[in-house]
Amino acid sequence: QDLKVQATITELWFNFDHTFVVRIGLEVCEGRALLTGAVDDPKVRADAVRLAWKAYGVKEVINEIQVTAEGGPLMIARDTWITTQLLSRITFDGTILAINYNIETVAGTVYLIGIAQNIDELDRVMAHTREITYVRKIISHVRVKGAP
């Protein structure tokens, strides 16, 4: 269902403005759509959120799109490096089910969404994130299994 929701949002964005799919990140977990990215126009941010809500199966839209003039190739490279480092660390940590986490990084801010098996697992993910160079902030939208 999440893959279908993600595909629908991507299609809505592409049909509205094909650049959305490049400028805005999208992760979907349990019907919760996490929108990330850096855009220079608040209207782009609003349009992306409005369109995301139109997808059947969306229960929540988490709008973490930043409106900023910052950016450029160096920032994109650092963000990609951060995401890759974190994904590698949690994948090779035998106490973490890495497949349950989606990671997006924008301007040094790491956004996490997914399902932690327990609070200890989430704490380990957060600790790994804090250890990575260039991480400015961590925003977690991770749900702990069994928690409301």
Coordinates of C-alpha atoms in Angstrom, one line a residue, residues 11-129:
E11 CA 2.7 10.9 -10.5
L12 CA 0.7 13.8 -9.1
W13 CA 3.8 15.8 -8.6
F14 CA 5.2 14.9 -12.1
N15 CA 2.0 15.9 -13.8
F16 CA 1.9 19.2 -12.0
D17 CA 5.6 20.1 -12.3
H18 CA 8.1 17.5 -13.4
T19 CA 10.8 19.2 -11.3
F20 CA 9.1 18.3 -8.1
V21 CA 10.3 14.7 -8.3
V22 CA 13.9 15.9 -8.3
R23 CA 13.6 18.7 -5.8
I24 CA 11.4 17.1 -3.2
G25 CA 12.1 13.8 -1.3
L26 CA 9.3 11.4 -0.5
E27 CA 9.2 8.5 1.9
V28 CA 5.9 6.7 2.9
C29 CA 5.5 4.5 5.9
E30 CA 2.1 3.2 7.1
G31 CA 0.3 5.9 5.0
R32 CA 2.4 8.6 6.5
A33 CA 4.1 10.7 3.8
L34 CA 7.3 12.4 4.7
L35 CA 8.1 15.3 2.4
T36 CA 11.7 16.7 2.5
G37 CA 13.8 18.9 0.3
A38 CA 15.0 22.5 -0.1
V39 CA 13.0 24.8 -2.3
D40 CA 13.3 28.6 -2.9
D41 CA 9.6 29.3 -3.3
P42 CA 7.0 28.7 -0.5
K43 CA 4.3 28.1 -3.2
V44 CA 6.3 25.0 -4.3
R45 CA 6.2 23.7 -0.8
A46 CA 2.4 24.4 -0.5
D47 CA 1.7 22.7 -3.9
A48 CA 3.7 19.6 -3.0
V49 CA 1.8 19.2 0.3
R50 CA -1.6 19.9 -1.4
L51 CA -0.9 17.3 -4.0
A52 CA 0.3 14.7 -1.5
W53 CA -3.0 14.9 0.3
K54 CA -4.8 13.9 -2.9
A55 CA -3.3 10.4 -3.0
Y56 CA -5.6 7.7 -1.9
G57 CA -4.3 6.0 1.3
V58 CA -2.5 9.0 2.7
K59 CA -3.2 9.2 6.5
E60 CA -0.7 12.0 7.3
V61 CA 1.5 14.4 5.4
I62 CA 4.6 15.3 7.3
N63 CA 5.9 18.5 5.7
E64 CA 9.6 19.0 6.3
I65 CA 10.3 20.8 3.0
Q66 CA 12.6 23.7 3.8
V67 CA 12.2 27.1 2.0
T68 CA 15.7 28.4 1.6
A69 CA 18.1 29.8 -0.9
E70 CA 20.9 27.5 0.5
G71 CA 21.9 24.6 -1.6
G72 CA 24.3 23.8 -4.4
P73 CA 26.3 20.7 -5.3
L74 CA 28.4 20.7 -2.1
M75 CA 25.3 20.6 0.1
I76 CA 23.8 17.8 -2.0
A77 CA 27.0 15.8 -1.9
R78 CA 27.2 16.1 1.9
D79 CA 23.6 15.2 2.3
T80 CA 24.1 12.1 0.2
W81 CA 27.2 11.2 2.1
I82 CA 25.4 11.5 5.4
T83 CA 22.5 9.4 4.3
T84 CA 24.8 6.7 2.9
Q85 CA 26.9 6.7 6.0
L86 CA 23.9 6.3 8.3
L87 CA 22.3 3.6 6.1
S88 CA 25.6 1.7 6.2
R89 CA 26.0 2.0 9.9
I90 CA 22.5 0.8 10.8
T91 CA 22.6 -2.0 8.2
F92 CA 25.7 -3.5 9.7
D93 CA 24.5 -3.0 13.3
G94 CA 23.2 -6.5 14.1
T95 CA 20.7 -5.0 16.7
I96 CA 18.9 -2.8 14.2
L97 CA 16.4 -3.9 11.6
A98 CA 17.6 -1.3 9.1
I99 CA 14.9 -2.2 6.5
N100 CA 12.3 -0.6 8.8
Y101 CA 13.9 2.9 8.4
N102 CA 13.8 5.5 5.7
I103 CA 16.3 8.3 5.7
E104 CA 16.3 11.6 4.0
T105 CA 19.0 14.3 4.6
V106 CA 18.5 18.0 3.6
A107 CA 21.0 20.7 4.5
G108 CA 22.6 18.6 7.2
T109 CA 19.2 17.8 8.8
V110 CA 18.5 14.0 9.0
Y111 CA 14.9 13.0 8.8
L112 CA 14.0 9.5 9.9
I113 CA 10.7 7.7 9.4
G114 CA 9.8 4.1 10.0
I115 CA 9.1 1.6 12.8
A116 CA 11.6 0.8 15.6
Q117 CA 11.3 -2.6 17.2
N118 CA 11.8 -0.9 20.6
I119 CA 13.1 2.3 22.2
D120 CA 16.6 0.8 22.5
E121 CA 16.8 0.2 18.8
L122 CA 15.7 3.8 18.1
D123 CA 18.3 5.1 20.6
R124 CA 21.0 3.2 18.7
V125 CA 19.9 4.7 15.4
M126 CA 19.9 8.1 16.9
A127 CA 23.4 7.5 18.3
H128 CA 24.7 6.4 14.9
T129 CA 23.3 9.5 13.4

